[in-house]
Amino acid sequence: MDSSLLEVWQAAASTPFQPAVAKDSQFFIAFLLLLIGVAITGFFALNRSFINIPALGVPASAAIASAAPVEVMSAALPQPSAVPQPLFRAVASSTRPLYQLLRTISFSNKVHVQLQEDGIRMTDHRLGTAFLDKKLFTSYSLNLAEDEPLPNFQITLPALLETLQIFGAVDIATRTQKAEQDPYRSNLRNYRPDAFSNQTLGIGGTCSLVYTEEGGQFNIIIEESGVKTTASLTTYLPEIPEEIPFDRENLSFKIIMQARYLLDALAELAPTGPSRLTISASKNQPYLSLSGAGDLGSSSVDFAKGRELLETFSIQDRWTQTYKFDLIKSSSEAMRIASKISFRGDAQGVLSLQFMVEVEGGGVSFLDFRFVPFITHEDDEDEEGQDEDE
């Protein structure tokens, strides 16, 4: 159904047709009119004269003629029923921000989804959480009854990512076909938008995320250039494990810096093939140090306390913890698309990396990753203290 026709139908649902005679009384009124018409007709047949034509004949004809349409018209006229509102519906004019954010947490096959009033929260049970703010959508509605819990379910993340990539495929295919048919067209950057692309001409498409009812399918409806694609993803029962505890009220240190600096530091450490990454924060130089050791050797990267490097630097006491290098590296996709990172550690040693991602239209979304450190034994700490004394 065309979107404009659907809007007209939904608007008509608020003003349904009301017949002059109530539906429950239509049979009685029709039978009464028919009975009156037959009685007057019989009386007119016994007293036929020109005077009785307007007095009896016309009323009898009118009564009989009005009896049948009362029932027939009420059955013939359609009664527009109210279109049931889905439990959740969000419409986006571009899927690129959604795809970029969700790609950063594609560690496992399934992702946990929670529909909230201010956005969609998608969590990978291993590491990260992506929050799709409602500002990323042109329209966002969550129809919940009072005291009704927020919808929770699981979906297959690879299937969702593949579906989101369909958006814009029609425009790309059209440009590719033109490039092959036009011998004078340059072969450089054939896939860039030209003066006649849908984006330039303002012929935009829409991507709708619809969750009709609890336990139902999660539908992705893409409409673009007259082509409508609907993908229905199976939802699974939510499995909500305990989150990695992070004490925001008892932070050992907090550092805000450009995300690319952390990405560059990991790139410097990667050639030695480290299995563990040690992160140290101190009030004295080096203020922030990342070091890794592996079979090919060891290396470290130190950060100075310059304003151009560490925009915010707050520390309580010296803080040192060791993590699995591959886990920290798994957040490199988030480092690549983020503009800033909030680097925090609590007293228990849990590391939190919160990324701020600037999306199309000037909006901002956040990605959150948490890591649990390796357990440090007291014997190891004593040996380290002896080495420092020597």
Short mmCIF file of C-alpha atoms in Angstrom, two decimals:
data_model
loop_
_atom_site.label_atom_id
_atom_site.label_comp_id
_atom_site.label_asym_id
_atom_site.label_seq_id
_atom_site.Cartn_x
_atom_site.Cartn_y
_atom_site.Cartn_z
CA MET A 1 0.00 0.00 0.00
CA ASP A 2 1.28 3.45 -0.89
CA SER A 3 2.44 5.45 2.14
CA SER A 4 0.18 8.43 1.29
CA LEU A 5 -2.85 6.16 0.94
CA LEU A 6 -2.01 4.55 4.26
CA GLU A 7 -1.90 7.97 5.93
CA VAL A 8 -5.34 8.83 4.49
CA TRP A 9 -6.71 5.52 5.73
CA GLN A 10 -5.29 6.08 9.21
CA ALA A 11 -6.72 9.61 9.30
CA ALA A 12 -10.15 8.30 8.29
CA ALA A 13 -10.04 5.85 11.17
CA SER A 14 -10.41 8.73 13.62
CA THR A 15 -13.71 9.85 11.99
CA PRO A 16 -15.65 6.65 11.22
CA PHE A 17 -18.93 6.71 9.28
CA GLN A 18 -21.99 7.03 11.52
CA PRO A 19 -25.30 6.02 9.82
CA ALA A 20 -28.47 8.01 10.50
CA VAL A 21 -30.12 4.87 11.89
CA ALA A 22 -28.22 2.83 14.44
CA LYS A 23 -27.18 -0.61 13.26
CA ASP A 24 -29.14 -2.38 15.99
CA SER A 25 -32.38 -0.58 14.98
CA GLN A 26 -32.08 -0.85 11.20
CA PHE A 27 -34.06 -4.08 10.83
CA PHE A 28 -36.91 -2.82 13.02
CA ILE A 29 -37.15 0.52 11.18
CA ALA A 30 -37.04 -1.17 7.75
CA PHE A 31 -39.75 -3.68 8.73
CA LEU A 32 -41.93 -0.90 10.16
CA LEU A 33 -41.62 1.22 6.99
CA LEU A 34 -42.41 -1.78 4.81
CA LEU A 35 -45.47 -2.62 6.92
CA ILE A 36 -46.73 0.97 6.75
CA GLY A 37 -46.16 1.05 2.98
CA VAL A 38 -48.11 -2.19 2.42
CA ALA A 39 -50.99 -0.99 4.62
CA ILE A 40 -51.29 2.37 2.84
CA THR A 41 -51.05 0.64 -0.55
CA GLY A 42 -53.94 -1.68 0.36
CA PHE A 43 -56.06 1.23 1.57
CA PHE A 44 -55.28 3.17 -1.64
CA ALA A 45 -56.28 0.14 -3.77
CA LEU A 46 -59.72 0.14 -2.16
CA ASN A 47 -60.17 3.92 -2.53
CA ARG A 48 -58.62 4.86 -5.86
CA SER A 49 -59.10 8.51 -6.79
CA PHE A 50 -57.02 11.48 -7.92
CA ILE A 51 -57.25 13.00 -4.46
CA ASN A 52 -55.78 9.87 -2.78
CA ILE A 53 -52.74 9.77 -5.10
CA PRO A 54 -50.82 12.52 -3.24
CA ALA A 55 -52.49 11.64 0.07
CA LEU A 56 -51.93 7.85 0.05
CA GLY A 57 -50.06 6.72 -3.07
CA VAL A 58 -46.96 8.90 -2.71
CA PRO A 59 -46.43 8.16 1.03
CA ALA A 60 -46.88 4.43 0.39
CA SER A 61 -44.28 4.45 -2.39
CA ALA A 62 -41.86 6.47 -0.26
CA ALA A 63 -42.22 4.10 2.71
CA ILE A 64 -41.60 0.99 0.61
CA ALA A 65 -38.72 2.63 -1.27
CA SER A 66 -37.01 3.71 1.97
CA ALA A 67 -37.35 0.38 3.75
CA ALA A 68 -34.81 -1.64 1.73
CA PRO A 69 -31.98 0.97 1.43
CA VAL A 70 -31.85 1.39 5.21
CA GLU A 71 -30.41 -2.14 5.52
CA VAL A 72 -28.68 -2.34 2.15
CA MET A 73 -26.74 0.94 2.44
CA SER A 74 -25.44 0.15 5.91
CA ALA A 75 -24.10 -3.17 4.62
CA ALA A 76 -22.67 -1.70 1.41
CA LEU A 77 -20.83 1.25 2.92
CA PRO A 78 -17.43 0.17 4.31
CA GLN A 79 -16.86 0.73 7.98
CA PRO A 80 -13.24 1.85 8.28
CA SER A 81 -11.80 -0.06 11.19
CA ALA A 82 -9.03 1.49 13.23
CA VAL A 83 -5.58 0.38 12.05
CA PRO A 84 -3.83 -1.23 15.02
CA GLN A 85 -0.77 0.72 16.05
CA PRO A 86 2.43 -1.32 16.28
CA LEU A 87 4.19 -1.58 19.60
CA PHE A 88 7.21 0.21 18.13
CA ARG A 89 7.89 2.10 14.92
CA ALA A 90 10.87 4.22 13.89
CA VAL A 91 11.58 5.75 10.48
CA ALA A 92 15.05 6.83 9.31
CA SER A 93 16.01 8.66 6.13
CA SER A 94 19.49 7.07 6.13
CA THR A 95 20.79 3.74 7.41
CA ARG A 96 24.46 4.67 7.32
CA PRO A 97 24.67 5.86 10.97
CA LEU A 98 22.79 2.76 12.14
CA TYR A 99 25.08 0.46 10.20
CA GLN A 100 28.26 2.15 11.40
CA LEU A 101 27.24 1.99 15.06
CA LEU A 102 26.00 -1.61 15.00
CA ARG A 103 29.04 -2.83 13.13
CA THR A 104 31.24 -1.93 16.10
CA ILE A 105 29.53 -4.53 18.32
CA SER A 106 29.30 -7.37 15.79
CA PHE A 107 31.26 -9.83 17.92
CA SER A 108 28.66 -12.60 18.14
CA ASN A 109 25.69 -13.86 16.16
CA LYS A 110 22.91 -12.49 18.35
CA VAL A 111 22.45 -9.11 19.97
CA HIS A 112 20.13 -8.13 22.79
CA VAL A 113 17.66 -5.34 21.95
CA GLN A 114 15.83 -3.11 24.39
CA LEU A 115 13.34 -0.55 23.06
CA GLN A 116 13.38 2.57 25.23
CA GLU A 117 11.58 5.89 25.16
CA ASP A 118 14.74 7.78 24.20
CA GLY A 119 16.24 5.27 21.77
CA ILE A 120 17.23 1.68 21.01
CA ARG A 121 19.82 -0.04 23.18
CA MET A 122 21.65 -2.96 21.54
CA THR A 123 24.10 -4.97 23.60
CA ASP A 124 26.57 -7.67 22.72
CA HIS A 125 26.88 -9.95 25.70
CA ARG A 126 30.64 -10.17 25.36
CA LEU A 127 31.80 -6.57 25.34
CA GLY A 128 30.00 -3.59 23.90
CA THR A 129 26.78 -1.62 23.89
CA ALA A 130 25.50 0.63 21.10
CA PHE A 131 22.81 3.20 21.78
CA LEU A 132 20.77 4.42 18.80
CA ASP A 133 19.37 7.75 19.94
CA LYS A 134 15.85 8.64 18.81
CA LYS A 135 17.33 11.73 17.13
CA LEU A 136 18.77 9.43 14.47
CA PHE A 137 15.21 8.82 13.25
CA THR A 138 12.79 11.21 11.57
CA SER A 139 9.94 9.67 13.58
CA TYR A 140 10.06 7.48 16.67
CA SER A 141 7.11 6.05 18.61
CA LEU A 142 6.89 3.48 21.38
CA ASN A 143 3.29 2.64 22.28
CA LEU A 144 3.31 1.18 25.77
CA ALA A 145 0.52 0.95 28.28
CA GLU A 146 1.01 2.39 31.73
CA ASP A 147 3.40 0.33 33.88
CA GLU A 148 4.13 -1.96 30.90
CA PRO A 149 7.76 -3.18 30.87
CA LEU A 150 10.10 -2.15 28.07
CA PRO A 151 10.22 -4.65 25.17
CA ASN A 152 13.26 -6.93 25.28
CA PHE A 153 14.28 -9.53 22.72
CA GLN A 154 17.19 -10.88 20.71
CA ILE A 155 17.78 -10.76 16.96
CA THR A 156 20.46 -11.99 14.59
CA LEU A 157 22.86 -9.08 14.13
CA PRO A 158 24.50 -10.21 10.83
CA ALA A 159 21.06 -10.43 9.21
CA LEU A 160 20.20 -6.93 10.42
CA LEU A 161 23.47 -5.51 9.06
CA GLU A 162 22.94 -7.17 5.67
CA THR A 163 19.43 -5.73 5.47
CA LEU A 164 20.57 -2.20 6.32
CA GLN A 165 23.05 -2.34 3.44
CA ILE A 166 20.17 -2.73 0.96
CA PHE A 167 19.33 0.94 1.48
CA GLY A 168 20.93 2.88 -1.37
CA ALA A 169 21.59 -0.23 -3.47
CA VAL A 170 19.04 0.86 -6.10
CA ASP A 171 20.79 4.18 -6.65
CA ILE A 172 24.21 2.51 -6.84
CA ALA A 173 22.96 -0.08 -9.33
CA THR A 174 21.50 2.67 -11.52
CA ARG A 175 24.77 4.61 -11.55
CA THR A 176 26.71 1.43 -12.34
CA GLN A 177 24.44 0.67 -15.29
CA LYS A 178 24.86 4.21 -16.63
CA ALA A 179 28.63 3.94 -16.31
CA GLU A 180 28.67 0.72 -18.33
CA GLN A 181 26.43 2.11 -21.07
CA ASP A 182 28.10 5.52 -21.41
CA PRO A 183 31.48 5.19 -23.19
CA TYR A 184 32.39 8.82 -22.44
CA ARG A 185 31.91 8.53 -18.69
CA SER A 186 35.07 8.56 -16.62
CA ASN A 187 35.92 5.33 -14.83
CA LEU A 188 37.19 7.26 -11.80
CA ARG A 189 34.83 7.11 -8.81
CA ASN A 190 31.89 5.73 -10.76
CA TYR A 191 29.96 5.18 -7.56
CA ARG A 192 30.00 8.76 -6.33
CA PRO A 193 26.69 10.72 -6.38
CA ASP A 194 26.26 12.71 -9.57
CA ALA A 195 23.93 15.56 -10.54
CA PHE A 196 21.13 13.10 -11.30
CA SER A 197 21.46 10.80 -8.30
CA ASN A 198 18.55 10.30 -5.93
CA GLN A 199 20.47 12.04 -3.17
CA THR A 200 21.12 15.16 -5.27
CA LEU A 201 17.60 15.33 -6.67
CA GLY A 202 16.10 14.97 -3.21
CA ILE A 203 14.38 11.67 -3.98
CA GLY A 204 15.08 10.15 -0.63
CA GLY A 205 14.03 6.79 0.68
CA THR A 206 12.93 5.63 4.09
CA CYS A 207 13.87 2.76 6.34
CA SER A 208 11.24 1.76 8.90
CA LEU A 209 11.88 -0.43 11.93
CA VAL A 210 8.61 -1.98 13.11
CA TYR A 211 7.93 -4.26 16.08
CA THR A 212 4.23 -5.08 15.96
CA GLU A 213 3.69 -7.00 19.17
CA GLU A 214 5.51 -8.75 21.97
CA GLY A 215 7.05 -11.95 20.63
CA GLY A 216 6.44 -10.96 17.01
CA GLN A 217 8.93 -10.43 14.22
CA PHE A 218 11.17 -7.39 13.93
CA ASN A 219 10.44 -5.91 10.50
CA ILE A 220 12.73 -3.69 8.43
CA ILE A 221 10.85 -1.95 5.60
CA ILE A 222 12.96 -0.10 3.03
CA GLU A 223 11.26 2.10 0.41
CA GLU A 224 13.46 3.74 -2.20
CA SER A 225 12.88 4.83 -5.81
CA GLY A 226 9.57 2.99 -5.99
CA VAL A 227 11.11 -0.25 -4.72
CA LYS A 228 9.86 -1.62 -1.41
CA THR A 229 11.81 -4.27 0.46
CA THR A 230 10.54 -5.93 3.62
CA ALA A 231 12.69 -8.15 5.81
CA SER A 232 11.20 -9.92 8.83
CA LEU A 233 13.75 -11.00 11.42
CA THR A 234 12.86 -13.68 13.93
CA THR A 235 13.03 -12.52 17.53
CA TYR A 236 14.27 -14.73 20.35
CA LEU A 237 13.67 -14.78 24.06
CA PRO A 238 15.95 -12.30 25.80
CA GLU A 239 18.95 -13.60 27.66
CA ILE A 240 20.10 -10.81 29.91
CA PRO A 241 23.33 -11.73 31.69
CA GLU A 242 24.75 -9.64 34.46
CA GLU A 243 26.57 -6.57 33.19
CA ILE A 244 30.21 -6.05 33.99
CA PRO A 245 30.01 -3.89 37.13
CA PHE A 246 31.54 -0.46 36.79
CA ASP A 247 31.55 1.92 39.75
CA ARG A 248 31.10 5.42 38.30
CA GLU A 249 31.08 6.91 41.79
CA ASN A 250 34.54 5.56 42.64
CA LEU A 251 36.72 6.33 39.64
CA SER A 252 40.47 5.94 39.94
CA PHE A 253 41.14 8.01 36.83
CA LYS A 254 39.34 9.66 33.94
CA ILE A 255 40.92 10.77 30.68
CA ILE A 256 39.23 12.31 27.65
CA MET A 257 41.19 12.44 24.41
CA GLN A 258 40.87 11.98 20.66
CA ALA A 259 39.89 8.41 19.79
CA ARG A 260 42.45 8.20 16.99
CA TYR A 261 45.29 8.61 19.51
CA LEU A 262 44.35 5.36 21.23
CA LEU A 263 43.96 3.66 17.84
CA ASP A 264 47.44 4.82 16.82
CA ALA A 265 48.88 3.55 20.12
CA LEU A 266 47.42 0.07 19.60
CA ALA A 267 48.77 0.08 16.04
CA GLU A 268 52.25 0.77 17.42
CA LEU A 269 52.02 -2.13 19.88
CA ALA A 270 50.47 -4.67 17.49
CA PRO A 271 53.65 -5.65 15.50
CA THR A 272 55.18 -7.34 18.56
CA GLY A 273 52.15 -9.64 18.84
CA PRO A 274 51.33 -8.88 22.49
CA SER A 275 48.96 -11.15 24.36
CA ARG A 276 48.47 -8.75 27.26
CA LEU A 277 48.12 -4.99 27.46
CA THR A 278 49.16 -3.14 30.61
CA ILE A 279 47.62 0.28 31.17
CA SER A 280 49.11 2.62 33.75
CA ALA A 281 47.90 6.05 34.83
CA SER A 282 49.95 8.21 37.18
CA LYS A 283 50.11 11.74 38.53
CA ASN A 284 53.74 11.90 37.43
CA GLN A 285 55.34 11.36 34.06
CA PRO A 286 54.51 9.19 32.16
CA TYR A 287 50.95 10.18 32.90
CA LEU A 288 49.41 7.50 30.68
CA SER A 289 51.34 4.47 29.49
CA LEU A 290 50.30 1.49 27.36
CA SER A 291 52.72 -1.42 27.18
CA GLY A 292 52.50 -4.85 25.63
CA ALA A 293 54.69 -7.94 25.65
CA GLY A 294 54.59 -10.93 23.36
CA ASP A 295 56.70 -13.62 21.72
CA LEU A 296 58.28 -11.08 19.37
CA GLY A 297 59.28 -8.63 22.08
CA SER A 298 57.80 -5.79 24.06
CA SER A 299 56.93 -2.16 23.39
CA SER A 300 55.25 0.74 25.10
CA VAL A 301 53.59 4.04 24.24
CA ASP A 302 53.63 6.98 26.67
CA PHE A 303 51.36 10.02 26.58
CA ALA A 304 52.39 13.45 27.79
CA LYS A 305 50.03 15.64 29.76
CA GLY A 306 49.64 18.23 27.05
CA ARG A 307 46.26 19.78 26.43
CA GLU A 308 46.50 18.79 22.77
CA LEU A 309 46.77 15.11 23.77
CA LEU A 310 44.82 14.66 26.99
CA GLU A 311 41.91 17.09 27.00
CA THR A 312 40.80 15.96 30.47
CA PHE A 313 43.08 14.28 33.00
CA SER A 314 41.86 13.38 36.48
CA ILE A 315 43.48 10.76 38.71
CA GLN A 316 43.24 9.77 42.37
CA ASP A 317 46.23 7.44 42.80
CA ARG A 318 48.54 5.46 40.59
CA TRP A 319 46.50 2.88 38.67
CA THR A 320 47.89 -0.14 36.80
CA GLN A 321 45.94 -3.05 35.33
CA THR A 322 46.54 -5.72 32.69
CA TYR A 323 44.01 -6.84 30.07
CA LYS A 324 43.86 -9.21 27.16
CA PHE A 325 45.19 -7.33 24.14
CA ASP A 326 42.78 -8.89 21.63
CA LEU A 327 39.77 -7.75 23.67
CA ILE A 328 40.94 -4.15 23.73
CA LYS A 329 41.76 -4.39 20.03
CA SER A 330 38.21 -5.58 19.27
CA SER A 331 36.99 -2.03 19.93
CA SER A 332 39.25 -0.62 17.20
CA GLU A 333 36.30 -0.18 14.83
CA ALA A 334 34.70 2.11 17.40
CA MET A 335 37.98 4.02 17.72
CA ARG A 336 38.03 4.46 13.96
CA ILE A 337 34.62 6.16 13.67
CA ALA A 338 34.56 7.99 17.02
CA SER A 339 35.72 11.54 17.55
CA LYS A 340 36.48 11.35 21.28
CA ILE A 341 36.91 8.71 23.95
CA SER A 342 36.32 8.76 27.68
CA PHE A 343 39.00 6.53 29.22
CA ARG A 344 37.98 5.50 32.76
CA GLY A 345 38.99 2.96 35.38
CA ASP A 346 37.42 2.20 38.74
CA ALA A 347 38.91 0.97 42.00
CA GLN A 348 38.18 -2.68 41.11
CA GLY A 349 40.23 -2.45 37.92
CA VAL A 350 37.34 -2.48 35.45
CA LEU A 351 38.16 -0.43 32.35
CA SER A 352 35.45 1.54 30.55
CA LEU A 353 35.91 2.94 27.05
CA GLN A 354 33.06 5.24 26.08
CA PHE A 355 33.17 6.57 22.53
CA MET A 356 31.39 9.65 21.22
CA VAL A 357 30.42 9.25 17.57
CA GLU A 358 29.26 12.20 15.49
CA VAL A 359 26.64 11.06 12.98
CA GLU A 360 24.96 12.64 9.97
CA GLY A 361 22.83 15.67 10.71
CA GLY A 362 24.96 16.86 13.63
CA GLY A 363 23.72 14.23 16.09
CA VAL A 364 25.82 12.34 18.62
CA SER A 365 25.67 8.69 19.68
CA PHE A 366 27.68 6.73 22.21
CA LEU A 367 29.35 3.33 22.30
CA ASP A 368 30.33 1.72 25.58
CA PHE A 369 32.87 -1.08 26.11
CA ARG A 370 33.89 -2.61 29.43
CA PHE A 371 36.83 -4.89 30.18
CA VAL A 372 37.71 -7.02 33.20
CA PRO A 373 41.42 -7.14 34.15
CA PHE A 374 43.57 -10.16 34.79
CA ILE A 375 43.76 -11.13 38.45
CA THR A 376 46.97 -9.87 40.02
CA HIS A 377 48.36 -12.09 42.76
CA GLU A 378 50.05 -10.66 45.81
CA ASP A 379 53.25 -12.59 45.03
CA ASP A 380 53.50 -10.84 41.68
CA GLU A 381 53.06 -7.46 43.34
CA ASP A 382 55.83 -8.25 45.85
CA GLU A 383 58.20 -9.27 43.04
CA GLU A 384 57.45 -6.06 41.16
CA GLY A 385 58.13 -4.05 44.33
CA GLN A 386 61.49 -5.80 44.83
CA ASP A 387 62.46 -5.12 41.21
CA GLU A 388 61.70 -1.44 41.66
CA ASP A 389 63.81 -1.30 44.86
CA GLU A 390 66.76 -2.91 43.10
#
